[in-house]
């Protein structure tokens, strides 16, 4: 069965059927592997001792299925569970104010940028490559550009049409790599489907990879004995919010919902560096709510509105909601509003602390990006600690 067919079937199935399909396809792959081994044994002769055959690389790496969550209803308003469905609604959570935390961080960055300009006559520079006209991507880039202006960082933008070639994107990255006034480069994700995202991200100079997605940065993050040049901004923001709120990580059970390279994967790796016990939930996880109900901290980055209900949380859990899902809203100036992965109205009555959407992880993520850009410039100008 071809890889494309497998991907289509896995994406089209419901969560229950998708899990069964994944299991079936994995067994088929394993069966083909075992059959091949048996055939080789037959060739060797009946009298020979059965020898273990090493598994193929593809089998060891596991099946590559798309991590597609159940699509939310059009209005993204899943019906709330009954009031007595298992959650205790007597608790009122502390709101973790990401805007306030981000503002303090930006003020410190702005002061360091002024000092840099006074000392070396230069300021940090951040370049953004934006491909296509996705509303959410354009919105994120506006926030990043505005953040640069507020702290005195120079910003540059290469905006390309969605039907441009991969080489055109690579050319933009190459120009920014060679520009000494640019200390940070980010390619706004997601890219159009016809582009090789990994190839483009790998082309960014390691020293300018302020998003932290370069394979060497991710690899160094995974190895506790190594230190990456940059931490991915959203993962860094999650940890920053927890630390700034005085929440202990060592020894705590933390569940990360989602395993993307942008948030889920680096967040789980970073949490392990803080000696947390980490569970990762994805679209194929069986009974995910049972896992989250045992967790001290829940970090959700699935991109599914209202996925996490009050019944998913244990009393007093801390909730970090990374989801920023645009929902159609005719009353909004932009025609849509942002909502998180967590049903806030329910979770706020169960959790001990929670981030709102908007105003939680988002502003701190941008502050982390500005901080990474500043750190890159400090290294270039010999100002690092």
Short mmCIF file of C-alpha atoms in Angstrom, two decimals:
data_model
loop_
_atom_site.label_atom_id
_atom_site.label_comp_id
_atom_site.label_asym_id
_atom_site.label_seq_id
_atom_site.Cartn_x
_atom_site.Cartn_y
_atom_site.Cartn_z
CA UNK A 1 0.00 0.00 0.00
CA UNK A 2 1.54 3.31 -1.08
CA UNK A 3 2.47 6.01 1.44
CA UNK A 4 0.05 8.50 -0.14
CA UNK A 5 -2.86 6.10 0.20
CA UNK A 6 -1.95 5.43 3.82
CA UNK A 7 -1.88 9.17 4.57
CA UNK A 8 -5.27 9.77 2.95
CA UNK A 9 -6.90 6.86 4.77
CA UNK A 10 -5.45 7.87 8.11
CA UNK A 11 -6.50 11.50 7.71
CA UNK A 12 -10.04 10.60 6.68
CA UNK A 13 -10.83 8.26 9.55
CA UNK A 14 -12.53 9.27 12.79
CA UNK A 15 -10.39 9.19 15.93
CA UNK A 16 -11.61 5.70 16.87
CA UNK A 17 -11.41 4.30 13.36
CA UNK A 18 -8.13 6.14 12.74
CA UNK A 19 -6.52 4.42 15.71
CA UNK A 20 -7.75 1.03 14.50
CA UNK A 21 -6.53 1.80 10.99
CA UNK A 22 -3.11 2.87 12.25
CA UNK A 23 -2.82 -0.30 14.29
CA UNK A 24 -3.87 -2.44 11.31
CA UNK A 25 -1.44 -0.76 8.92
CA UNK A 26 1.37 -1.10 11.43
CA UNK A 27 0.62 -4.81 11.78
CA UNK A 28 0.63 -5.17 7.99
CA UNK A 29 4.03 -3.47 7.82
CA UNK A 30 5.35 -5.65 10.61
CA UNK A 31 3.90 -8.73 8.92
CA UNK A 32 5.68 -7.92 5.67
CA UNK A 33 8.90 -7.49 7.62
CA UNK A 34 8.45 -10.86 9.39
CA UNK A 35 7.52 -12.58 6.12
CA UNK A 36 10.69 -11.29 4.52
CA UNK A 37 12.72 -12.61 7.43
CA UNK A 38 11.02 -16.00 7.21
CA UNK A 39 11.73 -16.21 3.48
CA UNK A 40 15.41 -15.62 4.08
CA UNK A 41 15.40 -18.34 6.73
CA UNK A 42 13.85 -20.78 4.24
CA UNK A 43 16.63 -20.02 1.78
CA UNK A 44 19.18 -20.78 4.48
CA UNK A 45 17.81 -24.31 4.87
CA UNK A 46 15.72 -26.16 7.38
CA UNK A 47 18.68 -27.32 9.41
CA UNK A 48 20.12 -23.89 10.13
CA UNK A 49 19.51 -22.13 13.43
CA UNK A 50 16.94 -19.34 13.30
CA UNK A 51 18.81 -16.07 13.49
CA UNK A 52 17.28 -12.82 14.59
CA UNK A 53 17.12 -10.31 11.78
CA UNK A 54 17.51 -6.66 12.66
CA UNK A 55 14.49 -4.48 12.07
CA UNK A 56 14.53 -2.10 9.15
CA UNK A 57 15.08 1.60 9.79
CA UNK A 58 11.56 2.42 8.65
CA UNK A 59 10.09 -0.06 11.12
CA UNK A 60 12.19 1.25 13.99
CA UNK A 61 11.20 4.83 13.21
CA UNK A 62 7.52 3.89 13.31
CA UNK A 63 4.72 4.55 10.83
CA UNK A 64 4.45 8.09 9.49
CA UNK A 65 0.76 8.91 9.91
CA UNK A 66 -0.60 12.47 9.82
CA UNK A 67 -1.40 13.77 13.31
CA UNK A 68 -4.90 14.96 12.36
CA UNK A 69 -7.30 15.71 15.18
CA UNK A 70 -11.05 15.43 14.85
CA UNK A 71 -12.21 18.65 13.15
CA UNK A 72 -14.27 20.88 15.44
CA UNK A 73 -17.86 21.72 14.56
CA UNK A 74 -18.30 24.80 12.37
CA UNK A 75 -19.02 27.07 15.32
CA UNK A 76 -16.38 25.27 17.42
CA UNK A 77 -18.86 25.18 20.26
CA UNK A 78 -18.89 21.64 21.51
CA UNK A 79 -21.78 21.11 23.87
CA UNK A 80 -20.63 21.46 27.50
CA UNK A 81 -20.83 18.25 29.51
CA UNK A 82 -23.50 17.94 32.20
CA UNK A 83 -22.68 19.83 35.38
CA UNK A 84 -22.30 16.57 37.25
CA UNK A 85 -20.13 14.89 34.60
CA UNK A 86 -17.15 14.50 36.88
CA UNK A 87 -15.54 17.93 37.23
CA UNK A 88 -15.70 19.87 40.47
CA UNK A 89 -16.74 23.40 39.52
CA UNK A 90 -16.09 24.96 42.92
CA UNK A 91 -12.59 26.30 42.19
CA UNK A 92 -11.76 29.66 40.63
CA UNK A 93 -8.36 29.74 38.91
CA UNK A 94 -5.74 32.47 39.04
CA UNK A 95 -5.41 34.04 35.60
CA UNK A 96 -1.79 33.99 34.40
CA UNK A 97 -1.45 37.40 32.76
CA UNK A 98 0.79 36.85 29.75
CA UNK A 99 0.40 40.46 28.60
CA UNK A 100 1.85 41.80 31.84
CA UNK A 101 4.73 39.31 31.86
CA UNK A 102 5.51 40.07 28.21
CA UNK A 103 5.44 43.82 28.82
CA UNK A 104 8.05 43.55 31.57
CA UNK A 105 10.27 41.40 29.35
CA UNK A 106 9.93 43.82 26.42
CA UNK A 107 10.89 46.78 28.62
CA UNK A 108 14.08 44.98 29.64
CA UNK A 109 14.84 44.09 26.01
CA UNK A 110 14.29 47.70 24.92
CA UNK A 111 16.78 48.90 27.53
CA UNK A 112 19.39 46.37 26.37
CA UNK A 113 18.84 47.41 22.73
CA UNK A 114 19.45 51.06 23.69
CA UNK A 115 22.63 50.06 25.50
CA UNK A 116 23.79 48.07 22.47
CA UNK A 117 23.21 51.01 20.14
CA UNK A 118 25.13 53.26 22.51
CA UNK A 119 28.02 50.79 22.83
CA UNK A 120 28.51 49.43 19.29
CA UNK A 121 26.33 51.72 17.17
CA UNK A 122 24.11 48.88 15.94
CA UNK A 123 20.74 47.36 16.85
CA UNK A 124 19.51 43.79 16.38
CA UNK A 125 17.78 42.94 13.10
CA UNK A 126 14.99 40.41 12.55
CA UNK A 127 13.96 39.23 9.08
CA UNK A 128 10.66 37.43 8.40
CA UNK A 129 9.78 35.41 5.31
CA UNK A 130 6.02 35.24 4.74
CA UNK A 131 4.61 33.06 1.97
CA UNK A 132 0.97 33.31 0.92
CA UNK A 133 -1.93 35.23 2.40
CA UNK A 134 -3.21 33.16 5.32
CA UNK A 135 -5.05 35.46 7.71
CA UNK A 136 -3.54 33.92 10.82
CA UNK A 137 0.03 34.05 9.46
CA UNK A 138 -0.36 37.68 8.40
CA UNK A 139 -1.72 38.50 11.84
CA UNK A 140 1.19 36.80 13.61
CA UNK A 141 3.71 38.65 11.43
CA UNK A 142 2.04 41.98 12.23
CA UNK A 143 2.40 41.28 15.94
CA UNK A 144 6.06 40.36 15.51
CA UNK A 145 6.79 43.49 13.47
CA UNK A 146 5.01 45.66 16.02
CA UNK A 147 7.00 44.00 18.80
CA UNK A 148 10.25 44.84 17.01
CA UNK A 149 9.24 48.48 16.68
CA UNK A 150 8.39 48.73 20.36
CA UNK A 151 11.83 47.56 21.53
CA UNK A 152 13.96 49.18 18.82
CA UNK A 153 14.80 46.06 16.81
CA UNK A 154 15.04 46.57 13.05
CA UNK A 155 12.57 44.39 11.13
CA UNK A 156 12.60 43.29 7.50
CA UNK A 157 9.89 41.40 5.63
CA UNK A 158 10.07 39.29 2.49
CA UNK A 159 6.48 38.65 1.40
CA UNK A 160 6.03 36.10 -1.36
CA UNK A 161 2.86 34.85 -3.11
CA UNK A 162 1.52 31.45 -2.22
CA UNK A 163 2.26 30.10 -5.71
CA UNK A 164 5.93 31.09 -5.65
CA UNK A 165 8.57 28.41 -6.03
CA UNK A 166 10.53 26.81 -3.24
CA UNK A 167 13.72 28.24 -4.73
CA UNK A 168 12.33 31.77 -4.40
CA UNK A 169 11.84 31.20 -0.69
CA UNK A 170 15.34 29.75 -0.44
CA UNK A 171 16.72 32.83 -2.21
CA UNK A 172 15.08 35.10 0.38
CA UNK A 173 16.55 33.05 3.20
CA UNK A 174 19.97 33.12 1.53
CA UNK A 175 19.91 36.92 1.19
CA UNK A 176 19.08 37.32 4.86
CA UNK A 177 21.78 34.79 5.79
CA UNK A 178 24.35 36.98 4.07
CA UNK A 179 23.07 40.31 5.45
CA UNK A 180 25.24 41.28 8.46
CA UNK A 181 22.54 43.60 9.79
CA UNK A 182 20.17 40.65 10.18
CA UNK A 183 20.71 38.63 13.35
CA UNK A 184 17.55 36.57 13.30
CA UNK A 185 15.57 34.90 10.51
CA UNK A 186 12.22 33.19 10.74
CA UNK A 187 10.06 31.61 8.09
CA UNK A 188 6.42 31.94 9.07
CA UNK A 189 4.78 28.53 9.23
CA UNK A 190 2.89 26.77 7.81
CA UNK A 191 4.26 26.94 4.28
CA UNK A 192 2.22 25.97 1.20
CA UNK A 193 1.93 22.22 0.75
CA UNK A 194 4.07 22.13 -2.39
CA UNK A 195 7.14 23.24 -0.43
CA UNK A 196 9.66 21.17 1.50
CA UNK A 197 9.43 22.81 4.91
CA UNK A 198 12.40 20.93 6.35
CA UNK A 199 14.68 21.93 3.49
CA UNK A 200 13.78 25.59 3.88
CA UNK A 201 14.17 25.65 7.66
CA UNK A 202 17.51 23.84 7.40
CA UNK A 203 18.75 26.56 5.03
CA UNK A 204 18.53 29.20 7.77
CA UNK A 205 21.94 29.92 9.25
CA UNK A 206 22.27 28.17 12.61
CA UNK A 207 23.49 31.42 14.16
CA UNK A 208 20.34 33.23 12.97
CA UNK A 209 17.77 30.50 13.70
CA UNK A 210 15.88 32.53 16.32
CA UNK A 211 12.81 30.29 15.95
CA UNK A 212 14.95 27.37 17.14
CA UNK A 213 13.74 24.96 14.43
CA UNK A 214 17.10 24.15 12.83
CA UNK A 215 17.81 20.39 13.19
CA UNK A 216 20.99 21.10 15.16
CA UNK A 217 19.14 23.36 17.60
CA UNK A 218 16.41 20.76 18.12
CA UNK A 219 18.99 17.98 18.43
CA UNK A 220 20.98 19.91 21.02
CA UNK A 221 17.77 20.58 22.94
CA UNK A 222 17.08 16.84 23.05
CA UNK A 223 20.52 16.08 24.50
CA UNK A 224 20.77 17.28 28.08
CA UNK A 225 24.56 17.55 27.84
CA UNK A 226 24.30 20.01 24.94
CA UNK A 227 23.08 23.58 24.79
CA UNK A 228 21.14 24.86 21.76
CA UNK A 229 21.88 28.35 20.49
CA UNK A 230 18.16 29.14 20.58
CA UNK A 231 15.12 27.64 22.27
CA UNK A 232 11.90 27.52 20.20
CA UNK A 233 9.88 30.57 21.17
CA UNK A 234 6.50 29.03 22.06
CA UNK A 235 8.10 26.29 24.17
CA UNK A 236 10.27 28.89 25.86
CA UNK A 237 7.16 31.00 26.52
CA UNK A 238 5.36 28.09 28.22
CA UNK A 239 8.26 27.55 30.61
CA UNK A 240 8.64 31.29 31.18
CA UNK A 241 4.98 31.61 32.18
CA UNK A 242 5.29 28.71 34.61
CA UNK A 243 8.52 30.01 36.17
CA UNK A 244 7.25 33.59 36.40
CA UNK A 245 4.15 32.26 38.16
CA UNK A 246 6.22 30.39 40.74
CA UNK A 247 5.01 26.96 39.60
CA UNK A 248 7.31 24.06 40.46
CA UNK A 249 8.27 21.77 37.57
CA UNK A 250 10.70 19.27 39.06
CA UNK A 251 9.00 15.93 39.68
CA UNK A 252 5.60 17.18 38.50
CA UNK A 253 3.48 15.25 36.02
CA UNK A 254 3.06 17.45 32.96
CA UNK A 255 0.93 16.47 29.99
CA UNK A 256 1.62 18.12 26.64
CA UNK A 257 -1.25 17.85 24.16
CA UNK A 258 0.13 17.94 20.62
CA UNK A 259 3.57 16.99 19.32
CA UNK A 260 4.32 19.49 16.56
CA UNK A 261 7.88 20.68 16.03
CA UNK A 262 6.69 24.23 16.71
CA UNK A 263 5.28 23.67 20.22
CA UNK A 264 4.61 20.14 21.42
CA UNK A 265 7.95 18.47 20.72
CA UNK A 266 10.27 21.23 21.98
CA UNK A 267 8.05 21.86 25.01
CA UNK A 268 8.21 18.21 26.04
CA UNK A 269 12.00 18.21 25.61
CA UNK A 270 12.40 21.42 27.58
CA UNK A 271 10.19 20.13 30.40
CA UNK A 272 12.42 17.07 30.71
CA UNK A 273 15.39 19.37 31.22
CA UNK A 274 13.45 20.73 34.19
CA UNK A 275 13.09 17.15 35.48
CA UNK A 276 9.33 17.02 34.99
CA UNK A 277 7.63 13.70 34.26
CA UNK A 278 6.18 14.28 30.80
CA UNK A 279 3.28 12.62 29.00
CA UNK A 280 2.57 13.51 25.37
CA UNK A 281 -0.96 13.20 23.97
CA UNK A 282 -1.59 13.14 20.23
CA UNK A 283 -4.42 12.36 17.84
CA UNK A 284 -3.93 8.60 18.22
CA UNK A 285 -3.85 8.55 22.03
CA UNK A 286 -6.48 6.30 23.59
CA UNK A 287 -8.59 7.93 26.31
CA UNK A 288 -6.55 11.17 26.55
CA UNK A 289 -8.78 12.65 29.26
CA UNK A 290 -7.74 9.88 31.65
CA UNK A 291 -4.12 10.99 31.24
CA UNK A 292 -4.80 14.69 31.69
CA UNK A 293 -6.89 14.03 34.82
CA UNK A 294 -3.75 12.64 36.47
CA UNK A 295 -1.60 15.64 35.52
CA UNK A 296 -0.38 18.49 37.71
CA UNK A 297 0.14 20.70 34.65
CA UNK A 298 -1.57 20.52 31.26
CA UNK A 299 -0.09 22.32 28.23
CA UNK A 300 -2.35 22.15 25.19
CA UNK A 301 -1.12 22.89 21.66
CA UNK A 302 -3.41 20.74 19.52
CA UNK A 303 -5.10 23.49 17.53
CA UNK A 304 -8.60 22.20 18.31
CA UNK A 305 -11.04 24.68 19.87
CA UNK A 306 -12.49 23.56 23.22
CA UNK A 307 -10.77 20.18 23.05
CA UNK A 308 -9.90 20.20 26.76
CA UNK A 309 -13.03 20.28 28.92
CA UNK A 310 -13.35 20.79 32.64
CA UNK A 311 -13.78 17.02 33.02
CA UNK A 312 -10.27 16.53 31.58
CA UNK A 313 -8.64 18.30 34.53
CA UNK A 314 -7.97 17.32 38.09
CA UNK A 315 -8.71 19.75 40.89
CA UNK A 316 -6.01 22.42 41.18
CA UNK A 317 -4.17 21.63 37.93
CA UNK A 318 -2.26 24.38 36.13
CA UNK A 319 -3.34 24.93 32.51
CA UNK A 320 -1.24 26.56 29.77
CA UNK A 321 -3.36 27.03 26.65
CA UNK A 322 -1.17 27.53 23.56
CA UNK A 323 -4.07 27.18 21.12
CA UNK A 324 -4.95 30.25 19.04
CA UNK A 325 -7.81 29.09 16.87
CA UNK A 326 -9.64 31.62 14.66
CA UNK A 327 -13.41 31.25 14.93
CA UNK A 328 -15.82 33.12 12.66
CA UNK A 329 -17.41 36.03 14.50
CA UNK A 330 -19.38 38.64 12.51
CA UNK A 331 -19.35 40.98 15.53
CA UNK A 332 -15.54 41.21 15.49
CA UNK A 333 -13.70 43.91 13.54
CA UNK A 334 -11.66 41.21 11.81
CA UNK A 335 -14.58 38.84 11.20
CA UNK A 336 -13.18 36.27 13.61
CA UNK A 337 -12.11 35.84 17.21
CA UNK A 338 -9.42 33.70 18.78
CA UNK A 339 -10.20 30.86 21.13
CA UNK A 340 -7.95 28.33 22.79
CA UNK A 341 -7.78 24.55 22.94
CA UNK A 342 -9.20 24.67 26.46
CA UNK A 343 -12.83 25.39 27.29
CA UNK A 344 -11.97 28.36 29.49
CA UNK A 345 -15.37 28.73 31.13
CA UNK A 346 -15.16 25.19 32.49
CA UNK A 347 -11.43 24.97 33.19
CA UNK A 348 -11.31 28.20 35.20
CA UNK A 349 -13.57 26.56 37.79
CA UNK A 350 -11.34 23.49 38.16
CA UNK A 351 -7.76 24.67 37.66
CA UNK A 352 -5.62 26.56 40.15
CA UNK A 353 -4.07 28.73 37.41
CA UNK A 354 -4.74 29.16 33.69
CA UNK A 355 -3.63 31.28 30.75
CA UNK A 356 -6.35 33.09 28.78
CA UNK A 357 -6.64 33.22 24.98
CA UNK A 358 -5.82 35.78 23.80
CA UNK A 359 -3.47 37.41 26.31
CA UNK A 360 -1.65 34.36 27.61
CA UNK A 361 1.05 32.47 25.73
CA UNK A 362 0.94 34.61 22.56
CA UNK A 363 2.46 37.86 23.88
CA UNK A 364 5.18 35.99 25.75
CA UNK A 365 6.05 33.96 22.64
CA UNK A 366 6.71 37.19 20.74
CA UNK A 367 8.76 38.51 23.66
CA UNK A 368 10.85 35.30 23.53
CA UNK A 369 11.43 35.86 19.80
CA UNK A 370 12.65 39.40 20.47
CA UNK A 371 14.89 38.07 23.23
CA UNK A 372 16.39 35.42 20.93
CA UNK A 373 17.10 38.10 18.32
CA UNK A 374 18.79 40.27 20.94
CA UNK A 375 20.89 37.31 22.14
CA UNK A 376 21.99 36.62 18.56
CA UNK A 377 23.11 40.22 18.08
CA UNK A 378 24.93 40.20 21.40
CA UNK A 379 26.93 37.19 20.26
CA UNK A 380 27.81 38.87 16.95
CA UNK A 381 29.00 42.07 18.67
CA UNK A 382 30.83 40.27 21.47
CA UNK A 383 28.44 41.41 24.19
CA UNK A 384 27.35 37.98 25.43
CA UNK A 385 27.74 37.20 29.11
#
